[in-house]
mmCIF file with all atom_site columns, C-alpha atoms in Angstrom:
data_model
loop_
_atom_site.group_PDB
_atom_site.id
_atom_site.type_symbol
_atom_site.label_atom_id
_atom_site.label_alt_id
_atom_site.label_comp_id
_atom_site.label_asym_id
_atom_site.label_entity_id
_atom_site.label_seq_id
_atom_site.pdbx_PDB_ins_code
_atom_site.Cartn_x
_atom_site.Cartn_y
_atom_site.Cartn_z
_atom_site.occupancy
_atom_site.B_iso_or_equiv
_atom_site.pdbx_formal_charge
_atom_site.auth_seq_id
_atom_site.auth_comp_id
_atom_site.auth_asym_id
_atom_site.auth_atom_id
_atom_site.pdbx_PDB_model_num
ATOM 1   C CA . MET J 1 1   ? -0.152 0.359  0.473  1.00 0.00 ? 1300 MET J CA 1
ATOM 2   C CA . ILE J 1 2   ? 2.892  2.575  0.851  1.00 0.00 ? 1301 ILE J CA 1
ATOM 3   C CA . SER J 1 3   ? 5.585  3.114  -1.299 1.00 0.00 ? 1302 SER J CA 1
ATOM 4   C CA . HIS J 1 4   ? 7.362  6.203  0.757  1.00 0.00 ? 1303 HIS J CA 1
ATOM 5   C CA . ILE J 1 5   ? 7.599  9.178  2.318  1.00 0.00 ? 1304 ILE J CA 1
ATOM 6   C CA . ASP J 1 6   ? 6.564  12.185 0.651  1.00 0.00 ? 1305 ASP J CA 1
ATOM 7   C CA . HIS J 1 7   ? 7.385  15.077 2.563  1.00 0.00 ? 1306 HIS J CA 1
ATOM 8   C CA . ILE J 1 8   ? 7.402  15.412 6.775  1.00 0.00 ? 1307 ILE J CA 1
ATOM 9   C CA . VAL J 1 9   ? 6.674  18.600 8.124  1.00 0.00 ? 1308 VAL J CA 1
ATOM 10  C CA . LEU J 1 10  ? 8.828  20.248 11.358 1.00 0.00 ? 1309 LEU J CA 1
ATOM 11  C CA . THR J 1 11  ? 7.271  23.385 13.265 1.00 0.00 ? 1310 THR J CA 1
ATOM 12  C CA . VAL J 1 12  ? 10.236 25.167 13.966 1.00 0.00 ? 1311 VAL J CA 1
ATOM 13  C CA . ALA J 1 13  ? 10.905 28.954 15.568 1.00 0.00 ? 1312 ALA J CA 1
ATOM 14  C CA . ASP J 1 14  ? 12.671 30.341 12.532 1.00 0.00 ? 1313 ASP J CA 1
ATOM 15  C CA . ILE J 1 15  ? 12.369 28.858 9.367  1.00 0.00 ? 1314 ILE J CA 1
ATOM 16  C CA . GLU J 1 16  ? 15.206 30.925 7.488  1.00 0.00 ? 1315 GLU J CA 1
ATOM 17  C CA . ASN J 1 17  ? 17.563 29.435 10.621 1.00 0.00 ? 1316 ASN J CA 1
ATOM 18  C CA . ALA J 1 18  ? 15.985 26.063 9.762  1.00 0.00 ? 1317 ALA J CA 1
ATOM 19  C CA . VAL J 1 19  ? 16.417 26.009 6.474  1.00 0.00 ? 1318 VAL J CA 1
ATOM 20  C CA . ALA J 1 20  ? 20.204 27.169 7.005  1.00 0.00 ? 1319 ALA J CA 1
ATOM 21  C CA . PHE J 1 21  ? 20.878 23.973 9.336  1.00 0.00 ? 1320 PHE J CA 1
ATOM 22  C CA . TYR J 1 22  ? 19.419 21.329 7.111  1.00 0.00 ? 1321 TYR J CA 1
ATOM 23  C CA . GLU J 1 23  ? 21.417 22.914 4.113  1.00 0.00 ? 1322 GLU J CA 1
ATOM 24  C CA . LYS J 1 24  ? 25.080 23.551 5.599  1.00 0.00 ? 1323 LYS J CA 1
ATOM 25  C CA . VAL J 1 25  ? 24.954 20.654 8.295  1.00 0.00 ? 1324 VAL J CA 1
ATOM 26  C CA . LEU J 1 26  ? 22.867 17.645 6.250  1.00 0.00 ? 1325 LEU J CA 1
ATOM 27  C CA . GLN J 1 27  ? 23.659 19.148 2.521  1.00 0.00 ? 1326 GLN J CA 1
ATOM 28  C CA . MET J 1 28  ? 20.219 18.793 1.885  1.00 0.00 ? 1327 MET J CA 1
ATOM 29  C CA . GLU J 1 29  ? 18.770 21.648 -1.231 1.00 0.00 ? 1328 GLU J CA 1
ATOM 30  C CA . ALA J 1 30  ? 16.694 24.601 0.078  1.00 0.00 ? 1329 ALA J CA 1
ATOM 31  C CA . ILE J 1 31  ? 13.896 24.908 -1.685 1.00 0.00 ? 1330 ILE J CA 1
ATOM 32  C CA . THR J 1 32  ? 10.944 27.634 -1.822 1.00 0.00 ? 1331 THR J CA 1
ATOM 33  C CA . PHE J 1 33  ? 7.514  26.195 -3.373 1.00 0.00 ? 1332 PHE J CA 1
ATOM 34  C CA . GLY J 1 34  ? 3.419  27.104 -3.014 1.00 0.00 ? 1333 GLY J CA 1
ATOM 35  C CA . GLU J 1 35  ? 2.910  30.814 -1.659 1.00 0.00 ? 1334 GLU J CA 1
ATOM 36  C CA . GLY J 1 36  ? 6.664  31.007 -0.387 1.00 0.00 ? 1335 GLY J CA 1
ATOM 37  C CA . ARG J 1 37  ? 6.809  28.007 1.743  1.00 0.00 ? 1336 ARG J CA 1
ATOM 38  C CA . ARG J 1 38  ? 10.002 26.715 2.450  1.00 0.00 ? 1337 ARG J CA 1
ATOM 39  C CA . ALA J 1 39  ? 11.938 23.735 2.566  1.00 0.00 ? 1338 ALA J CA 1
ATOM 40  C CA . VAL J 1 40  ? 14.887 21.162 1.850  1.00 0.00 ? 1339 VAL J CA 1
ATOM 41  C CA . ARG J 1 41  ? 15.029 18.328 -0.480 1.00 0.00 ? 1340 ARG J CA 1
ATOM 42  C CA . PHE J 1 42  ? 17.212 15.263 -0.692 1.00 0.00 ? 1341 PHE J CA 1
ATOM 43  C CA . GLY J 1 43  ? 16.399 12.888 -3.532 1.00 0.00 ? 1342 GLY J CA 1
ATOM 44  C CA . GLU J 1 44  ? 12.967 12.542 -3.406 1.00 0.00 ? 1343 GLU J CA 1
ATOM 45  C CA . GLN J 1 45  ? 11.780 13.564 -0.087 1.00 0.00 ? 1344 GLN J CA 1
ATOM 46  C CA . LYS J 1 46  ? 11.791 17.273 1.379  1.00 0.00 ? 1345 LYS J CA 1
ATOM 47  C CA . ILE J 1 47  ? 10.919 18.465 4.798  1.00 0.00 ? 1346 ILE J CA 1
ATOM 48  C CA . ASN J 1 48  ? 9.036  21.581 5.073  1.00 0.00 ? 1347 ASN J CA 1
ATOM 49  C CA . PHE J 1 49  ? 8.794  24.264 8.155  1.00 0.00 ? 1348 PHE J CA 1
ATOM 50  C CA . GLN J 1 50  ? 5.969  25.473 9.618  1.00 0.00 ? 1349 GLN J CA 1
ATOM 51  C CA . THR J 1 51  ? 5.704  27.792 12.435 1.00 0.00 ? 1350 THR J CA 1
ATOM 52  C CA . LEU J 1 52  ? 3.614  27.215 15.453 1.00 0.00 ? 1351 LEU J CA 1
ATOM 53  C CA . GLY J 1 53  ? -0.030 27.984 14.357 1.00 0.00 ? 1352 GLY J CA 1
ATOM 54  C CA . GLN J 1 54  ? 0.802  28.147 10.952 1.00 0.00 ? 1353 GLN J CA 1
ATOM 55  C CA . GLU J 1 55  ? -0.913 25.344 9.587  1.00 0.00 ? 1354 GLU J CA 1
ATOM 56  C CA . LEU J 1 56  ? -4.177 25.056 11.921 1.00 0.00 ? 1355 LEU J CA 1
ATOM 57  C CA . ARG J 1 57  ? -4.827 21.544 11.196 1.00 0.00 ? 1356 ARG J CA 1
ATOM 58  C CA . ASN J 1 58  ? -0.749 20.554 12.797 1.00 0.00 ? 1357 ASN J CA 1
ATOM 59  C CA . HIS J 1 59  ? -1.414 20.761 16.400 1.00 0.00 ? 1358 HIS J CA 1
ATOM 60  C CA . ALA J 1 60  ? 2.730  20.353 16.620 1.00 0.00 ? 1359 ALA J CA 1
ATOM 61  C CA . MET J 1 61  ? 5.005  21.495 19.055 1.00 0.00 ? 1360 MET J CA 1
ATOM 62  C CA . GLU J 1 62  ? 8.335  23.541 17.812 1.00 0.00 ? 1361 GLU J CA 1
ATOM 63  C CA . GLY J 1 63  ? 11.020 20.432 18.420 1.00 0.00 ? 1362 GLY J CA 1
ATOM 64  C CA . ALA J 1 64  ? 8.579  17.714 18.733 1.00 0.00 ? 1363 ALA J CA 1
ATOM 65  C CA . GLY J 1 65  ? 10.122 16.092 15.591 1.00 0.00 ? 1364 GLY J CA 1
ATOM 66  C CA . ASP J 1 66  ? 12.651 12.919 15.823 1.00 0.00 ? 1365 ASP J CA 1
ATOM 67  C CA . LEU J 1 67  ? 13.909 11.586 12.172 1.00 0.00 ? 1366 LEU J CA 1
ATOM 68  C CA . CYS J 1 68  ? 16.287 8.961  11.288 1.00 0.00 ? 1367 CYS J CA 1
ATOM 69  C CA . LEU J 1 69  ? 18.390 10.266 7.881  1.00 0.00 ? 1368 LEU J CA 1
ATOM 70  C CA . ILE J 1 70  ? 20.668 7.123  5.754  1.00 0.00 ? 1369 ILE J CA 1
ATOM 71  C CA . THR J 1 71  ? 24.061 8.444  4.359  1.00 0.00 ? 1370 THR J CA 1
ATOM 72  C CA . HIS J 1 72  ? 26.609 6.695  2.100  1.00 0.00 ? 1371 HIS J CA 1
ATOM 73  C CA . TRP J 1 73  ? 29.232 8.766  3.723  1.00 0.00 ? 1372 TRP J CA 1
ATOM 74  C CA . PRO J 1 74  ? 31.074 6.743  6.163  1.00 0.00 ? 1373 PRO J CA 1
ATOM 75  C CA . LEU J 1 75  ? 30.558 7.342  9.520  1.00 0.00 ? 1374 LEU J CA 1
ATOM 76  C CA . GLU J 1 76  ? 34.340 8.756  10.285 1.00 0.00 ? 1375 GLU J CA 1
ATOM 77  C CA . LYS J 1 77  ? 33.491 11.540 7.458  1.00 0.00 ? 1376 LYS J CA 1
ATOM 78  C CA . LEU J 1 78  ? 29.686 12.013 8.989  1.00 0.00 ? 1377 LEU J CA 1
ATOM 79  C CA . VAL J 1 79  ? 31.255 12.873 12.338 1.00 0.00 ? 1378 VAL J CA 1
ATOM 80  C CA . ALA J 1 80  ? 34.220 14.940 11.423 1.00 0.00 ? 1379 ALA J CA 1
ATOM 81  C CA . HIS J 1 81  ? 32.023 17.147 8.963  1.00 0.00 ? 1380 HIS J CA 1
ATOM 82  C CA . LEU J 1 82  ? 29.091 17.482 12.110 1.00 0.00 ? 1381 LEU J CA 1
ATOM 83  C CA . ASP J 1 83  ? 32.544 18.622 14.476 1.00 0.00 ? 1382 ASP J CA 1
ATOM 84  C CA . ALA J 1 84  ? 33.334 21.025 11.300 1.00 0.00 ? 1383 ALA J CA 1
ATOM 85  C CA . CYS J 1 85  ? 29.747 22.489 11.421 1.00 0.00 ? 1384 CYS J CA 1
ATOM 86  C CA . GLU J 1 86  ? 30.024 22.865 15.325 1.00 0.00 ? 1385 GLU J CA 1
ATOM 87  C CA . VAL J 1 87  ? 27.175 19.863 16.319 1.00 0.00 ? 1386 VAL J CA 1
ATOM 88  C CA . ASN J 1 88  ? 27.354 18.540 19.137 1.00 0.00 ? 1387 ASN J CA 1
ATOM 89  C CA . ILE J 1 89  ? 26.644 15.243 18.931 1.00 0.00 ? 1388 ILE J CA 1
ATOM 90  C CA . ILE J 1 90  ? 24.574 13.746 22.306 1.00 0.00 ? 1389 ILE J CA 1
ATOM 91  C CA . GLU J 1 91  ? 25.033 10.144 21.153 1.00 0.00 ? 1390 GLU J CA 1
ATOM 92  C CA . GLY J 1 92  ? 26.560 7.686  19.021 1.00 0.00 ? 1391 GLY J CA 1
ATOM 93  C CA . PRO J 1 93  ? 28.095 6.078  16.853 1.00 0.00 ? 1392 PRO J CA 1
ATOM 94  C CA . VAL J 1 94  ? 25.766 3.519  18.088 1.00 0.00 ? 1393 VAL J CA 1
ATOM 95  C CA . ALA J 1 95  ? 24.433 0.315  16.673 1.00 0.00 ? 1394 ALA J CA 1
ATOM 96  C CA . LYS J 1 96  ? 20.805 0.379  16.061 1.00 0.00 ? 1395 LYS J CA 1
ATOM 97  C CA . SER J 1 97  ? 18.360 -1.551 13.745 1.00 0.00 ? 1396 SER J CA 1
ATOM 98  C CA . GLY J 1 98  ? 16.644 0.792  10.940 1.00 0.00 ? 1397 GLY J CA 1
ATOM 99  C CA . ALA J 1 99  ? 13.686 -0.343 8.806  1.00 0.00 ? 1398 ALA J CA 1
ATOM 100 C CA . THR J 1 100 ? 15.676 -2.274 6.615  1.00 0.00 ? 1399 THR J CA 1
ATOM 101 C CA . GLY J 1 101 ? 18.172 -4.172 8.908  1.00 0.00 ? 1400 GLY J CA 1
ATOM 102 C CA . PRO J 1 102 ? 21.104 -3.058 11.165 1.00 0.00 ? 1401 PRO J CA 1
ATOM 103 C CA . ILE J 1 103 ? 22.929 0.599  11.016 1.00 0.00 ? 1402 ILE J CA 1
ATOM 104 C CA . GLN J 1 104 ? 25.327 2.847  12.946 1.00 0.00 ? 1403 GLN J CA 1
ATOM 105 C CA . SER J 1 105 ? 23.993 6.560  13.990 1.00 0.00 ? 1404 SER J CA 1
ATOM 106 C CA . VAL J 1 106 ? 24.714 8.835  15.740 1.00 0.00 ? 1405 VAL J CA 1
ATOM 107 C CA . TYR J 1 107 ? 22.549 11.571 17.439 1.00 0.00 ? 1406 TYR J CA 1
ATOM 108 C CA . PHE J 1 108 ? 22.270 15.305 17.253 1.00 0.00 ? 1407 PHE J CA 1
ATOM 109 C CA . ASN J 1 109 ? 19.373 18.316 17.656 1.00 0.00 ? 1408 ASN J CA 1
ATOM 110 C CA . ASP J 1 110 ? 19.058 20.851 14.978 1.00 0.00 ? 1409 ASP J CA 1
ATOM 111 C CA . PRO J 1 111 ? 17.931 24.512 16.072 1.00 0.00 ? 1410 PRO J CA 1
ATOM 112 C CA . ASP J 1 112 ? 14.529 23.653 17.656 1.00 0.00 ? 1411 ASP J CA 1
ATOM 113 C CA . ASN J 1 113 ? 15.602 20.816 19.591 1.00 0.00 ? 1412 ASN J CA 1
ATOM 114 C CA . ASN J 1 114 ? 14.181 18.128 16.947 1.00 0.00 ? 1413 ASN J CA 1
ATOM 115 C CA . LEU J 1 115 ? 16.037 14.799 17.398 1.00 0.00 ? 1414 LEU J CA 1
ATOM 116 C CA . ILE J 1 116 ? 18.294 14.180 13.989 1.00 0.00 ? 1415 ILE J CA 1
ATOM 117 C CA . GLU J 1 117 ? 19.458 10.704 13.825 1.00 0.00 ? 1416 GLU J CA 1
ATOM 118 C CA . VAL J 1 118 ? 22.008 10.340 10.773 1.00 0.00 ? 1417 VAL J CA 1
ATOM 119 C CA . SER J 1 119 ? 22.619 6.480  10.145 1.00 0.00 ? 1418 SER J CA 1
ATOM 120 C CA . VAL J 1 120 ? 25.031 4.167  8.111  1.00 0.00 ? 1419 VAL J CA 1
ATOM 121 C CA . LEU J 1 121 ? 23.306 1.271  7.054  1.00 0.00 ? 1420 LEU J CA 1
ATOM 122 C CA . GLU J 1 122 ? 25.563 -1.885 7.372  1.00 0.00 ? 1421 GLU J CA 1
ATOM 123 C CA . PRO J 1 123 ? 27.200 -3.539 4.198  1.00 0.00 ? 1422 PRO J CA 1
ATOM 124 C CA . ALA J 1 124 ? 25.130 -6.244 4.108  1.00 0.00 ? 1423 ALA J CA 1
ATOM 125 C CA . SER J 1 125 ? 22.213 -4.318 4.266  1.00 0.00 ? 1424 SER J CA 1
ATOM 126 C CA . ASP J 1 126 ? 23.175 -1.845 1.139  1.00 0.00 ? 1425 ASP J CA 1
ATOM 127 C CA . PRO J 1 127 ? 24.393 -3.190 -1.817 1.00 0.00 ? 1426 PRO J CA 1
ATOM 128 C CA . ARG J 1 128 ? 25.745 0.184  -2.816 1.00 0.00 ? 1427 ARG J CA 1
ATOM 129 C CA . ILE J 1 129 ? 28.494 -0.054 0.137  1.00 0.00 ? 1428 ILE J CA 1
ATOM 130 C CA . GLU J 1 130 ? 31.583 -2.117 -0.345 1.00 0.00 ? 1429 GLU J CA 1
ATOM 131 C CA . GLU J 1 131 ? 32.856 -4.234 2.255  1.00 0.00 ? 1430 GLU J CA 1
ATOM 132 C CA . GLN J 1 132 ? 36.096 -4.050 2.858  1.00 0.00 ? 1431 GLN J CA 1
#
């Protein structure tokens, strides 16, 4: 029935600050859509941003999000990049179980305290990763 996630929405205090963080730290593409709405895109997915009360049908709070994103970067490169961006890693690298198999994850917060988990698939779980 469900094939993939099209987009998610995060409630943030400052939309442009959120866009800048995701663009710099997670190297996502900043986009504008609709009537000036802001988002970031990666692959065939996107993250839309809203402020409190912007979307009346959504009763979310700032910083209530919890995302797990997959990277094809080696774990060492990911950690070095986060360090270079002065992002405080709050946990990891740590072994976890992802949707398609074992992953190695690091956790940090975005500027609004949404929990971001960036993970590397174990080589056996992802045919694009070469075993060494």
